[in-house]
Structure formats: structure tokens, C-alpha cells
């Protein structure tokens, strides 16, 4: 039992499953489909290393001192230009806050809006790290099921209509592009409708889009923020997937009043991010073509994604269905409803095949769903994907026959 | 009026005073006694720059990937050795969590213990950034007045005795060494008694000691944690004052069960700190003698501290008293109780003399105290201290005569 002096947010949240998965996923003896890591062969290591050297030398000694909580103006200016072009929303440096990865942006936005008991609507399933951030602020969850074209917007509207009182939905969390964990992309019609609903029902949208630049096929869709006419959408992205997670740099784009409060909350949280990483990123983005780098990465991930989907098609029993993502890092397996994939993994898969994935249960904030799992392909060596899936399928068949 | 959809923690907390002070303090036209910055002439810039280059080159490409939320083992090992020696508490790497400066450690520890309404005892006055971190978790404050030898321990015990119910004190926040903002040091007897009280009344102590290494005279006192027999003390420190605030590296030392939960909370907050800054610090601490660096800084700060105290003695009217710190960055002015130093600063000092300090009001969580102010000497050029204090004293005299 946990120390009963801990806060409810700690006593009530079991992070041990994820801690264990982290350990199993890092174990080189295992074939891990569990992590959410980019392929580290793709990091432009020499370029980032040189950017650090130039940035530190050019800014000495001020780079070692405190600075503004929002982050360096030069970096915010570059990111504002990029956001204006890529997200279809014209913004300037003062519309952006640099955060410690997208994760801190999620934490701070929740902190900005959510009193204990306030409603947070989120996708079911969703990014498990977002649930862990929300937990600190004790919200009431409204879980919106995922459909083939993204969250079930009719269910969302029904929840908005039915809850107008104290626990009403104040914030919707959505990952519209190649969602973590399902790989599903939200349709344009739903994006547009979400922006309208936010005005009609007086709520805010956290549009979390770290995978947006990693599209492997199909047409890019407009951001939800591009449909926003009422400062309702807070857009969050990150350099963790497209450049380097070790940098810990994300950013959020929001209304000026919100941004000023969010900067104050960041200051209360960690004062500011490190100058060296922020200045190095600014230098990298000035000296190099990030899109050219992304275009070098895409074929590698496209091939990995294709290899996994092909192997699933070839080897998986018909009872197991899966999504076919157009981008991002993940796809989603679904088995018969009575299946418990956490039990399967722990009883059979891990001890016998040394294969690990993320079972569905911790990825739902409300519903207990045991028959699904997230598979990652970005960080699996290409040559391990087909044999890994083949082996996985063999164990699935045997397990389905017995259970 | 703020957006009423914001959380109470944002609607109820006015950070505009501090935001304005930040701007005025950064304005080179002003003489700033307001900041809490180290003297940037003292940063070992070349050594830190070289440490970044070596650390990144030695750890490529893994340094660009995700790692453990606790921080690199090498860094935690070095810090555990240092803490064992300097704080008199034998610990190992697994007893430490690397944080984004001491600020994040304060945030995470509050998150670990405090439900809305739970009691947080703190010094009056205290570090304004700690108040802003606590605000996110809506505690009940118990303000403990400062005496010449640190917090009034009888008042603390009376508060502990009187509040045994729902709002009881779960966490005491104290800065025992050269407190921010008063410069006061907590006596050994009180340190020992605090550790006992924590057991007697079942609460935890956040010992925040970022200035501990910067003692200019007198004998070093034992840490509160060194008297701890029951895992009641969470020790927090930082490299912001002794090496570089731009690095954003702090750490906390706590009981193993707490540490595991705190690592989970850090992961929910920002996943992890950047690898490059952590590895660069590990390299710096391996290749250089941090204590030798600290010993080079101390005479500079000693001289600045002495210059400010001497000037205050020489020029200040008798109605204004001040503390004489044995270390750290700050001292504390106290005027007649009817004086409003925020008004004085805004009406007279800033427009006429371009001098800025931190008035007392935002530095108290509970009591409205207007007649005191924090003065910083660490980041004022030595040659500006005497004339600045002389000018300040002239304005004080005129203002006292009129008010």
C-alpha cells in the first residue's frame, strides 16, 4: 500500500505497469513493439552537435544566465514562421511558448483550465502520458470512442449537451494526426465541426500534433486551429519525433491572454527551459533545412510501417484486426472482446517470445478495455519487423485457440 | 478581468507584479536590486562549453534519444557522492532525482503530497517562486514568521497542535541556509527540533538549500536531513547559483518510495530533462573541481555583500533596519509598519531614481506586509552598490519625512 500521506492523485494512479513496460522495452533481449521512440539512426547527430557548439560560443556568457520563461525570441520567431506556413495559422513570436517537450505543454494547459472535477474530454484510447498529466489536476473524464475517421463527434456533442453544470467539459484533448496509440487521423469535416462545437459549448481544444510532419501517404489535412475563429484551440507540437527527443523541446501556440498565463505557470513549474538546448535548436533551424531532414526520415518510417502492416496481413489470424496508419509511429490491434492482452503478454509473450507491446488498459482513462494493444514500428529495426510479427501471430493463434 | 474559464489557481493568483518586476529588473537603464541572478562574470563559460562538446561527442547518438526520467546514472552517482559529503547524509544514485532546477523539485514534491486544502507551512516571508508553485495545488497555508535564527518554531508547533483535522500540515517548506528573501540562517537547534516535530506530528519537510555552498562567514550548519531518522526530509538543491542557472539542473534527495513516485510525476510533467545539459554537467563535475570554482566565487560575493551592508549602515536612516546575511544572495529591509514599499518604488524610486527591488507583499503567502523589501547584491556590479544604496537612502529619507 502506498504512503497514505501522499496526495490522492498519487494514491489513486498506478504507474507501475508503465514503469515495468519501460524496463522491458529497454531490455535488448526483448523485441520491443512497446516504445514510442524515434529511430535513433535517423538523428542528424553531427548537425545538432555542431549547432550546440555554435550556439553556446555565440551566446557566451549570457547563455548560462536566466532568461525569459517564454524562451529565446529568435527561436520563437523561427517557430512562429514555421507554424504559420505548416499549420495555416498566421502567428508571431509572442503567440508561442517554448515548453519542455509537448508533455509540459499538456501539463500547463491542464493547469490553466482545470479545477478538480472539471470535465476533460479525451479519446478512448489516448496517449497514456496525457492521462498521467491530467491525473495531477483531478478532472472528470469524458471518454470519446475512436472511429475510423477519428473521435466520435456525436458522442462528444451528446456529452456536451448532457453536462452543462459543475462538471461540464472545459477542455477537449485530441491527437488529430496519426493518433497515439491508434494511428487514426481525424477527418477534415470533424476538425471543422470541433472548432464550431468549442464556440457553441464554450470549451477549449488542446490539439496535440507531434506526428503531423510524418505523413507517409495521403493528403495533409488542415489543423483544427486553422478553423478556429474564437481563440478556442491551443496547438501543441514537439521536436521529439522529427529531430531529437533528448532535446526536450516542444511549443504551444495559443491566444495572447492564455499565453501570458501559461508563461507564468511555466515559471512556477520550472522557471524556464535550458538556454543551451533552445539556442542550439534555433541555430539548427537557421543553418539547416528541417524539411529536408524530415523528407530523409519519411521513406525509412514508410518502409517500417509498410513492413508491419504487410506482416500483420500475412500472418495474423482473422480474429485480430489492425489499423493501417497514414503516418506517425503506431498502429492498433484489436482482438475478440474477451481477450486480455496484458495477461497474454505477461503469461506467454514476454516469458516465451520476449516480445513486448503496450496493452490497451492503461491507454483508456475511463473504460476497461483489455482486448487491444499498441504496436510501435518506428524504433524496431526493419529486419526484425516481419519475423517479430510472424512470431507474434503464432503465439496469438495458440492463445486464441486456448482462450 | 481574467477569462472565467481559467482554473481558480490562475484566476486567484496575480503574477503581474512579478512579471513587471522582471521587465524593470532586466532594463539596463535601471539599477536593479530586484533579481535573484548570479553574477554572470563568474560563470566558468569556457569549461562548461568544453563539457558540452565532450559530453555530446562521447554519447552520440544515444544522447539525442529518450532516457530514464530520473536522469543519467553517471550524474546521479556524482551528485550522491557530493550530497553524502556535503550534507552529511549517506546516499546513492537511486536516492536522487534530477529536476529542471530546484523549482521543478518544489512543484513535484507539492504534487506528491498536497490535495486541495491540505496544509503547507512556510516561512513569512519566503521565496516567491515557491508560493507560485504551491498555488497550483491549492493548499491551506500556515505562515511561520521569521526570527533572527530562522522560523518561529513555537508558532509552528502551535499550528501543528491546533490543526489535527482535514487541513493539517502535511508539508513544511523551509530555506534553512541564507534564506530567500531574508538572508537568515536557521539555527542548529531548530534544525534538530524540526526533524523531531516531523515525526511527532506526521509531516514532511522540504529542505530547499540552493545557497548552502555560498557561505561568506561563520561555520556551516548541519542539514535538517542529517537529523532525519524517519525519511521525513526531502532535500532540494540546484546548480543555478553555484554554476549556471541557464543549465536548469537541480536535484532532490528523498526516501526510495517517494523518489519512485516523484520520478513518475516528473515523467507526467515533462517526461525527462534534456540529456545534453545533464551529460554536460556530469562531464563538468568529472573534469573540474566544483569546490575550487565555488571558492573563486565566494570572495566576489563576500565583497558585494559587505559593500551593501556597509553602505546601508552608513547611509540608511535609523527607521530602516536590515539583516546581515552570512551567505547567499539577499538581505531584507524593514521600515516602519505603515510604510508601503511597493507604492514607494512605483511612485518615486522607479520613475525618479530608476532603482528597483522586490517589495515584501508578494513574498508573503498569507499576511499582508508592505513595509519590507528584498535587496539582491549578487548581480549588482560592485561599483554600483555603494552609490545605489546611497541614492536609495536619500529617497528613503525624503519619503519617510513625507509619509
XYZ file of N, CA, C and O in Angstrom, chain A residues 34-191:
632
model
N 6.853 -1.818 -28.002
C 6.188 -1.050 -26.942
C 6.541 0.435 -26.948
O 5.683 1.275 -26.677
N 7.785 0.772 -27.203
C 8.226 2.158 -27.016
C 7.548 3.141 -27.961
O 6.847 2.751 -28.897
N 7.799 4.409 -27.731
C 7.312 5.443 -28.636
C 8.491 6.248 -29.137
O 8.397 7.435 -29.379
N 9.625 5.564 -29.264
C 10.876 6.244 -29.613
C 11.015 6.413 -31.118
O 10.649 5.514 -31.884
N 11.633 7.505 -31.557
C 12.068 7.564 -32.950
C 13.272 6.643 -33.171
O 13.902 6.193 -32.215
N 13.572 6.360 -34.417
C 14.728 5.545 -34.788
C 15.990 6.397 -34.634
O 16.157 7.395 -35.325
N 16.867 5.988 -33.713
C 17.992 6.875 -33.420
C 19.057 6.889 -34.518
O 19.937 7.754 -34.514
N 18.938 5.968 -35.482
C 19.818 6.045 -36.648
C 19.520 7.289 -37.480
O 20.349 7.716 -38.297
N 18.331 7.857 -37.290
C 17.912 8.978 -38.137
C 18.250 10.346 -37.556
O 18.044 11.363 -38.213
N 18.751 10.393 -36.330
C 19.090 11.694 -35.758
C 20.228 12.337 -36.560
O 21.233 11.676 -36.838
N 20.110 13.623 -36.892
C 21.228 14.302 -37.568
C 22.266 14.717 -36.518
O 22.453 15.900 -36.224
N 22.918 13.705 -35.960
C 23.761 13.914 -34.783
C 24.858 14.952 -34.993
O 25.070 15.827 -34.151
N 25.557 14.843 -36.131
C 26.669 15.776 -36.360
C 26.153 17.208 -36.455
O 26.757 18.143 -35.917
N 25.015 17.385 -37.120
C 24.459 18.736 -37.283
C 24.002 19.321 -35.944
O 24.205 20.508 -35.679
N 23.365 18.492 -35.106
C 22.910 19.016 -33.810
C 24.126 19.308 -32.928
O 24.171 20.324 -32.227
N 25.120 18.434 -32.980
C 26.339 18.653 -32.193
C 26.994 19.973 -32.572
O 27.358 20.778 -31.708
N 27.093 20.219 -33.873
C 27.685 21.482 -34.338
C 26.822 22.675 -33.926
O 27.339 23.743 -33.573
N 25.520 22.488 -33.941
C 24.610 23.576 -33.549
C 24.822 23.951 -32.077
O 24.820 25.135 -31.723
N 25.031 22.940 -31.227
C 25.313 23.234 -29.813
C 26.585 24.066 -29.686
O 26.612 25.058 -28.971
N 27.637 23.642 -30.370
C 28.920 24.354 -30.267
C 28.772 25.807 -30.726
O 29.194 26.734 -30.031
N 28.132 25.998 -31.882
C 27.967 27.363 -32.395
C 27.094 28.209 -31.473
O 27.413 29.357 -31.164
N 25.988 27.634 -31.027
C 25.028 28.400 -30.215
C 25.646 28.823 -28.890
O 25.466 29.957 -28.446
N 26.388 27.911 -28.254
C 26.986 28.252 -26.956
C 28.081 29.303 -27.146
O 28.120 30.305 -26.439
N 28.933 29.085 -28.147
C 30.009 30.056 -28.380
C 29.476 31.443 -28.748
O 30.020 32.453 -28.314
N 28.391 31.469 -29.516
C 27.870 32.762 -29.972
C 27.161 33.531 -28.861
O 26.978 34.742 -28.966
N 26.757 32.857 -27.800
C 25.928 33.498 -26.781
C 26.560 33.527 -25.391
O 25.869 33.749 -24.394
N 27.856 33.273 -25.319
C 28.545 33.272 -24.033
C 28.768 34.704 -23.555
O 29.119 35.556 -24.372
N 28.604 35.031 -22.241
C 28.198 34.143 -21.169
C 26.701 34.175 -20.890
O 26.221 33.454 -20.023
N 25.947 35.008 -21.651
C 24.517 35.169 -21.357
C 23.741 33.861 -21.404
O 22.748 33.695 -20.696
N 24.210 32.924 -22.222
C 23.506 31.649 -22.358
C 23.498 30.866 -21.039
O 22.643 30.018 -20.822
N 24.428 31.174 -20.144
C 24.487 30.461 -18.855
C 23.629 31.130 -17.783
O 23.465 30.605 -16.693
N 23.083 32.308 -18.105
C 22.272 33.080 -17.151
C 20.785 32.722 -17.292
O 20.407 32.033 -18.235
N 19.958 33.216 -16.378
C 18.499 33.110 -16.535
C 18.042 33.899 -17.749
O 18.676 34.873 -18.158
N 16.895 33.478 -18.338
C 16.277 34.275 -19.399
C 14.766 34.261 -19.203
O 14.258 33.788 -18.199
N 14.052 34.777 -20.200
C 12.597 34.863 -20.189
C 11.959 33.460 -20.182
O 12.393 32.577 -20.912
N 10.912 33.272 -19.377
C 10.231 31.968 -19.294
C 9.682 31.500 -20.642
O 9.541 30.296 -20.873
N 9.378 32.425 -21.537
C 8.781 32.041 -22.828
C 9.769 31.360 -23.760
O 9.365 30.700 -24.714
N 11.063 31.569 -23.526
C 12.072 31.041 -24.428
C 12.644 32.156 -25.286
O 12.036 33.227 -25.410
N 13.827 31.925 -25.912
C 14.507 32.974 -26.680
C 13.646 33.466 -27.843
O 13.021 32.670 -28.551
N 13.670 34.777 -28.049
C 12.891 35.394 -29.125
C 13.249 34.808 -30.489
O 12.373 34.560 -31.318
N 14.546 34.552 -30.708
C 14.985 34.036 -32.017
C 14.301 32.699 -32.318
O 13.789 32.484 -33.422
N 14.248 31.814 -31.325
C 13.630 30.505 -31.547
C 12.122 30.651 -31.750
O 11.538 30.042 -32.663
N 11.497 31.498 -30.935
C 10.047 31.674 -31.077
C 9.704 32.283 -32.436
O 8.680 31.945 -33.029
N 10.574 33.135 -32.946
C 10.339 33.750 -34.259
C 10.384 32.697 -35.363
O 9.502 32.649 -36.234
N 11.389 31.832 -35.311
C 11.501 30.765 -36.321
C 10.287 29.828 -36.260
O 9.711 29.464 -37.277
N 9.902 29.465 -35.035
C 8.789 28.524 -34.889
C 7.463 29.163 -35.295
O 6.583 28.475 -35.840
N 7.334 30.459 -35.061
C 6.108 31.151 -35.478
C 5.990 31.140 -36.999
O 4.909 30.907 -37.550
N 7.120 31.367 -37.674
C 7.107 31.308 -39.147
C 6.731 29.909 -39.627
O 5.901 29.741 -40.514
N 7.319 28.915 -38.998
C 7.037 27.537 -39.393
C 5.568 27.185 -39.147
O 4.923 26.558 -39.982
N 5.066 27.586 -37.985
C 3.663 27.294 -37.666
C 2.736 28.006 -38.653
O 1.744 27.413 -39.106
N 3.062 29.236 -38.978
C 2.223 29.996 -39.932
C 2.108 29.242 -41.256
O 1.021 29.109 -41.818
N 3.251 28.724 -41.722
C 3.261 28.010 -43.001
C 2.626 26.619 -42.894
O 1.812 26.228 -43.713
N 3.007 25.882 -41.871
C 2.646 24.464 -41.800
C 1.257 24.227 -41.235
O 0.634 23.222 -41.536
N 0.798 25.127 -40.345
C -0.482 24.894 -39.684
C -1.575 25.818 -40.227
O -2.725 25.725 -39.803
N -1.193 26.705 -41.146
C -2.191 27.580 -41.751
C -2.760 28.606 -40.779
O -3.895 29.058 -40.915
N -1.964 28.974 -39.787
C -2.431 29.932 -38.789
C -1.346 31.006 -38.658
O -0.246 30.711 -38.199
N -1.639 32.224 -39.106
C -0.606 33.265 -39.059
C -0.343 33.724 -37.632
O -1.225 34.280 -36.980
N 0.857 33.451 -37.139
C 1.208 33.832 -35.767
C 2.588 34.486 -35.749
O 3.350 34.371 -36.716
N 2.879 35.169 -34.637
C 4.205 35.768 -34.437
C 4.806 35.205 -33.147
O 4.154 34.432 -32.434
N 6.055 35.596 -32.890
C 6.798 35.032 -31.757
C 6.018 35.101 -30.442
O 6.059 34.162 -29.638
N 5.275 36.183 -30.221
C 4.577 36.347 -28.946
C 3.339 35.471 -28.798
O 2.670 35.506 -27.755
N 3.014 34.703 -29.827
C 1.910 33.747 -29.730
C 2.392 32.364 -29.332
O 1.595 31.421 -29.263
N 3.699 32.232 -29.080
C 4.290 30.919 -28.795
C 4.964 30.859 -27.436
O 5.613 31.813 -27.006
N 4.855 29.716 -26.806
C 5.617 29.424 -25.596
C 6.433 28.160 -25.843
O 5.893 27.156 -26.311
N 7.732 28.221 -25.545
C 8.576 27.028 -25.661
C 8.379 26.201 -24.388
O 8.413 26.738 -23.280
N 8.181 24.911 -24.549
C 7.961 24.028 -23.396
C 8.970 22.884 -23.391
O 9.689 22.676 -24.373
N 9.007 22.179 -22.259
C 9.893 21.024 -22.103
C 9.219 19.822 -22.777
O 8.599 18.984 -22.129
N 9.307 19.776 -24.093
C 8.589 18.765 -24.864
C 7.101 19.089 -24.901
O 6.638 20.012 -24.207
N 6.375 18.338 -25.718
C 4.927 18.516 -25.748
C 4.298 18.170 -24.401
O 3.256 18.696 -24.035
N 4.955 17.275 -23.660
C 4.410 16.825 -22.375
C 4.140 17.998 -21.438
O 3.075 18.098 -20.838
N 5.116 18.896 -21.305
C 4.917 20.021 -20.387
C 3.792 20.937 -20.878
O 3.074 21.524 -20.067
N 3.630 21.047 -22.186
C 2.540 21.866 -22.720
C 1.193 21.290 -22.277
O 0.281 22.029 -21.893
N 1.062 19.964 -22.327
C -0.179 19.323 -21.884
C -0.407 19.607 -20.402
O -1.503 19.967 -19.972
N 0.653 19.468 -19.606
C 0.555 19.729 -18.172
C 0.105 21.173 -17.924
O -0.827 21.433 -17.159
N 0.762 22.127 -18.567
C 0.474 23.544 -18.300
C -0.925 23.943 -18.766
O -1.611 24.720 -18.102
N -1.357 23.425 -19.897
C -2.700 23.764 -20.400
C -3.767 23.199 -19.458
O -4.770 23.858 -19.179
N -3.540 21.995 -18.951
C -4.480 21.430 -17.983
C -4.502 22.297 -16.726
O -5.551 22.595 -16.162
N -3.324 22.726 -16.293
C -3.195 23.572 -15.113
C -3.925 24.909 -15.313
O -4.468 25.474 -14.369
N -3.918 25.387 -16.550
C -4.570 26.668 -16.845
C -6.083 26.590 -16.699
O -6.719 27.539 -16.252
N -6.674 25.452 -17.088
C -8.133 25.390 -17.177
C -8.827 24.573 -16.081
O -9.978 24.842 -15.770
N -8.155 23.555 -15.570
C -8.898 22.510 -14.856
C -8.837 22.636 -13.336
O -7.784 22.464 -12.705
N -10.000 22.930 -12.730
C -10.179 22.750 -11.290
C -10.532 21.289 -11.046
O -11.042 20.618 -11.950
N -10.298 20.783 -9.821
C -10.728 19.409 -9.532
C -12.208 19.229 -9.902
O -13.045 20.056 -9.548
N -12.492 18.171 -10.646
C -13.866 17.880 -11.035
C -14.280 18.441 -12.385
O -15.253 17.962 -12.979
N -13.570 19.428 -12.911
C -13.902 19.964 -14.239
C -13.739 18.886 -15.309
O -12.878 18.009 -15.197
N -14.533 19.008 -16.365
C -14.532 17.985 -17.395
C -13.396 18.104 -18.406
O -13.155 19.166 -18.958
N -12.699 16.985 -18.626
C -11.745 16.850 -19.726
C -12.263 15.742 -20.643
O -12.431 14.609 -20.194
N -12.533 16.085 -21.901
C -12.920 15.064 -22.874
C -11.659 14.583 -23.567
O -10.779 15.388 -23.902
N -11.560 13.271 -23.740
C -10.375 12.725 -24.410
C -10.753 11.494 -25.211
O -11.827 10.914 -25.013
N -9.889 11.128 -26.120
C -10.151 9.979 -26.965
C -9.942 8.680 -26.182
O -9.102 8.620 -25.284
N -10.710 7.671 -26.546
C -10.547 6.360 -25.936
C -10.250 5.354 -27.018
O -11.154 5.043 -27.788
N -8.984 4.894 -27.120
C -7.825 5.149 -26.272
C -7.144 6.486 -26.602
O -7.434 7.097 -27.622
N -6.210 6.869 -25.723
C -5.426 8.077 -25.971
C -3.979 7.875 -25.489
O -3.625 6.808 -24.958
N -3.181 8.914 -25.669
C -1.779 8.904 -25.235
C -1.716 8.780 -23.715
O -2.239 9.615 -22.988
N -1.057 7.740 -23.266
C -1.041 7.429 -21.840
C -0.353 8.534 -21.028
O -0.732 8.802 -19.884
N 0.609 9.208 -21.605
C 1.292 10.309 -20.911
C 0.364 11.495 -20.675
O 0.528 12.241 -19.704
N -0.606 11.683 -21.556
C -1.577 12.766 -21.348
C -2.462 12.423 -20.147
O -2.721 13.285 -19.303
N -2.887 11.168 -20.059
C -3.696 10.763 -18.895
C -2.904 11.025 -17.611
O -3.437 11.577 -16.648
N -1.616 10.667 -17.615
C -0.826 10.857 -16.393
C -0.678 12.347 -16.066
O -0.656 12.724 -14.892
N -0.614 13.217 -17.069
C -0.574 14.669 -16.808
C -1.919 15.147 -16.265
O -1.981 15.881 -15.279
N -3.021 14.707 -16.873
C -4.357 15.130 -16.405
C -4.571 14.728 -14.947
O -5.175 15.467 -14.179
N -4.086 13.531 -14.585
C -4.304 12.991 -13.230
C -3.892 13.981 -12.141
O -4.478 14.002 -11.062
N -2.865 14.801 -12.414
C -2.404 15.752 -11.401
C -3.461 16.783 -11.068
O -3.381 17.433 -10.028
N -4.452 16.959 -11.944
C -5.430 18.024 -11.749
C -6.837 17.489 -11.500
O -7.803 18.262 -11.512
N -6.943 16.175 -11.257
C -8.189 15.529 -10.806
C -9.431 15.931 -11.600
O -10.415 16.387 -11.029
N -9.403 15.755 -12.927
C -10.583 16.129 -13.709
C -11.661 15.038 -13.675
O -11.420 13.936 -13.193
N -12.837 15.372 -14.219
C -13.831 14.369 -14.572
C -13.588 14.039 -16.042
O -13.516 14.949 -16.875
N -13.432 12.755 -16.346
C -13.142 12.387 -17.739
C -14.418 12.105 -18.525
O -15.352 11.485 -18.008
N -14.414 12.530 -19.764
C -15.441 12.146 -20.733
C -14.696 11.455 -21.861
O -13.948 12.106 -22.598
N -14.883 10.152 -21.961
C -14.114 9.385 -22.947
C -14.904 9.290 -24.247
O -16.052 8.841 -24.248
N -14.284 9.702 -25.323
C -14.937 9.717 -26.635
C -14.322 8.593 -27.473
O -13.118 8.621 -27.762
N -15.137 7.610 -27.864
C -14.569 6.472 -28.611
C -13.981 6.915 -29.955
O -14.418 7.898 -30.544
N -13.006 6.142 -30.414
C -12.391 6.412 -31.702
C -13.151 5.671 -32.802
O -13.481 4.492 -32.652
N -13.379 6.357 -33.915
C -13.935 5.736 -35.115
C -12.838 5.739 -36.184
O -11.750 6.279 -35.941
N -13.136 5.183 -37.352
C -12.109 5.090 -38.404
C -11.632 6.465 -38.855
O -10.505 6.616 -39.335
N -12.470 7.498 -38.703
C -12.070 8.859 -39.083
C -11.936 9.761 -37.856
O -12.213 10.950 -37.903
N -11.531 9.160 -36.755
C -11.264 9.958 -35.550
C -12.399 9.925 -34.555
O -13.369 9.184 -34.707
N -12.296 10.731 -33.526
C -13.217 10.654 -32.381
C -14.675 10.748 -32.825
O -15.011 11.413 -33.812
N -15.532 10.060 -32.085
C -16.970 10.008 -32.348
C -17.584 11.347 -31.938
O -17.897 11.579 -30.770
N -17.775 12.211 -32.914
C -18.168 13.590 -32.601
C -19.608 13.677 -32.105
O -19.953 14.587 -31.349
N -20.432 12.699 -32.481
C -21.806 12.700 -31.958
C -21.832 12.382 -30.471
O -22.592 12.976 -29.707
N -20.960 11.450 -30.066
C -20.849 11.146 -28.634
C -20.344 12.374 -27.875
O -20.842 12.698 -26.784
N -19.371 13.065 -28.465
C -18.873 14.280 -27.821
C -19.992 15.296 -27.654
O -20.194 15.853 -26.569
N -20.783 15.514 -28.716
C -21.846 16.513 -28.629
C -22.909 16.084 -27.615
O -23.428 16.923 -26.863
N -23.186 14.795 -27.569
C -24.150 14.300 -26.577
C -23.639 14.563 -25.164
O -24.397 15.001 -24.285
N -22.353 14.334 -24.941
C -21.769 14.599 -23.609
C -21.793 16.095 -23.286
O -22.025 16.485 -22.137
N -21.543 16.909 -24.285
C -21.574 18.369 -24.082
C -22.985 18.819 -23.711
O -23.176 19.631 -22.803
N -23.980 18.279 -24.424
C -25.388 18.621 -24.166
C -25.836 18.156 -22.783
O -26.560 18.868 -22.088
N -25.404 16.959 -22.417
C -25.921 16.342 -21.186
C -25.264 16.898 -19.926
O -25.775 16.710 -18.822
N -24.112 17.586 -20.083
C -23.384 18.036 -18.888
C -23.125 19.539 -18.963
O -22.077 19.980 -19.408
N -24.082 20.296 -18.524
C -23.963 21.758 -18.599
C -23.608 22.353 -17.235
O -23.423 23.546 -17.118
N -23.543 21.508 -16.216
C -23.358 22.010 -14.846
C -21.916 22.034 -14.403
O -21.016 22.325 -15.194
N -21.707 21.717 -13.152
C -20.400 21.856 -12.499
C -19.298 21.054 -13.200
O -18.168 21.523 -13.299
N -19.619 19.866 -13.657
C -18.592 19.021 -14.259
C -18.545 19.127 -15.778
O -18.076 18.218 -16.467
N -19.032 20.221 -16.325
C -19.075 20.360 -17.787
C -17.668 20.265 -18.393
O -16.660 20.514 -17.721
N -17.628 19.905 -19.654
C -16.358 19.774 -20.377
C -15.766 21.164 -20.619
O -16.382 21.997 -21.264
N -14.560 21.391 -20.078
C -13.875 22.666 -20.314
C -12.771 22.506 -21.352
O -12.336 23.475 -21.965
N -12.275 21.282 -21.475
C -11.123 21.045 -22.340
C -11.298 19.724 -23.078
O -11.678 18.725 -22.470
N -11.053 19.756 -24.393
C -11.015 18.522 -25.180
C -9.574 18.267 -25.573
O -8.915 19.151 -26.135
N -9.087 17.065 -25.296
C -7.741 16.683 -25.706
C -7.843 15.758 -26.911
O -8.479 14.699 -26.818
N -7.220 16.145 -28.018
C -7.260 15.286 -29.203
C -5.909 15.276 -29.906
O -5.175 16.272 -29.892
N -5.587 14.136 -30.482
C -4.377 13.991 -31.309
C -4.877 13.722 -32.723
O -5.146 12.574 -33.080
N -5.055 14.763 -33.531
C -5.762 14.579 -34.795
C -4.964 13.837 -35.858
O -5.549 13.179 -36.717
N -3.641 13.944 -35.816
C -2.830 13.358 -36.893
C -2.128 12.086 -36.437
O -1.255 12.145 -35.570
N -2.523 10.928 -37.038
C -1.847 9.647 -36.760
C -1.793 9.451 -35.242
O -0.729 9.359 -34.634
N -2.974 9.374 -34.673
C -3.131 9.399 -33.222
C -2.263 8.369 -32.509
O -2.072 7.249 -32.998
N -1.754 8.761 -31.384
C -1.142 7.848 -30.432
C -2.256 7.437 -29.486
O -2.802 8.297 -28.809
N -2.672 6.179 -29.457
C -2.000 4.981 -29.952
C -2.574 4.366 -31.229
O -2.014 3.388 -31.706
N -3.653 4.872 -31.792
C -4.337 4.084 -32.838
C -3.794 4.302 -34.241
O -4.093 3.501 -35.138
N -3.074 5.403 -34.466
C -2.626 5.712 -35.818
C -3.707 6.360 -36.672
O -3.474 6.682 -37.843
N -4.891 6.565 -36.100
C -6.035 7.109 -36.848
C -5.901 8.620 -37.038
O -5.404 9.329 -36.157
N -6.373 9.105 -38.194
C -6.361 10.541 -38.481
C -7.791 11.085 -38.497
O -8.693 10.474 -39.084
N -7.968 12.211 -37.837
C -9.281 12.867 -37.737
C -9.638 13.505 -39.077
O -8.817 14.208 -39.678
N -10.865 13.277 -39.537
C -11.272 13.822 -40.846
C -11.399 15.343 -40.805
O -11.578 15.940 -39.740
N -11.306 15.947 -41.976
C -11.424 17.403 -42.080
C -12.787 17.881 -41.585
O -12.881 18.892 -40.872
N -13.839 17.170 -41.953
C -15.190 17.582 -41.537
C -15.286 17.629 -40.012
O -15.846 18.563 -39.437
N -14.698 16.630 -39.359
C -14.746 16.594 -37.896
C -13.891 17.699 -37.284
O -14.245 18.258 -36.244
N -12.775 18.003 -37.920
C -11.925 19.099 -37.419
C -12.712 20.414 -37.422
O -12.703 21.171 -36.448
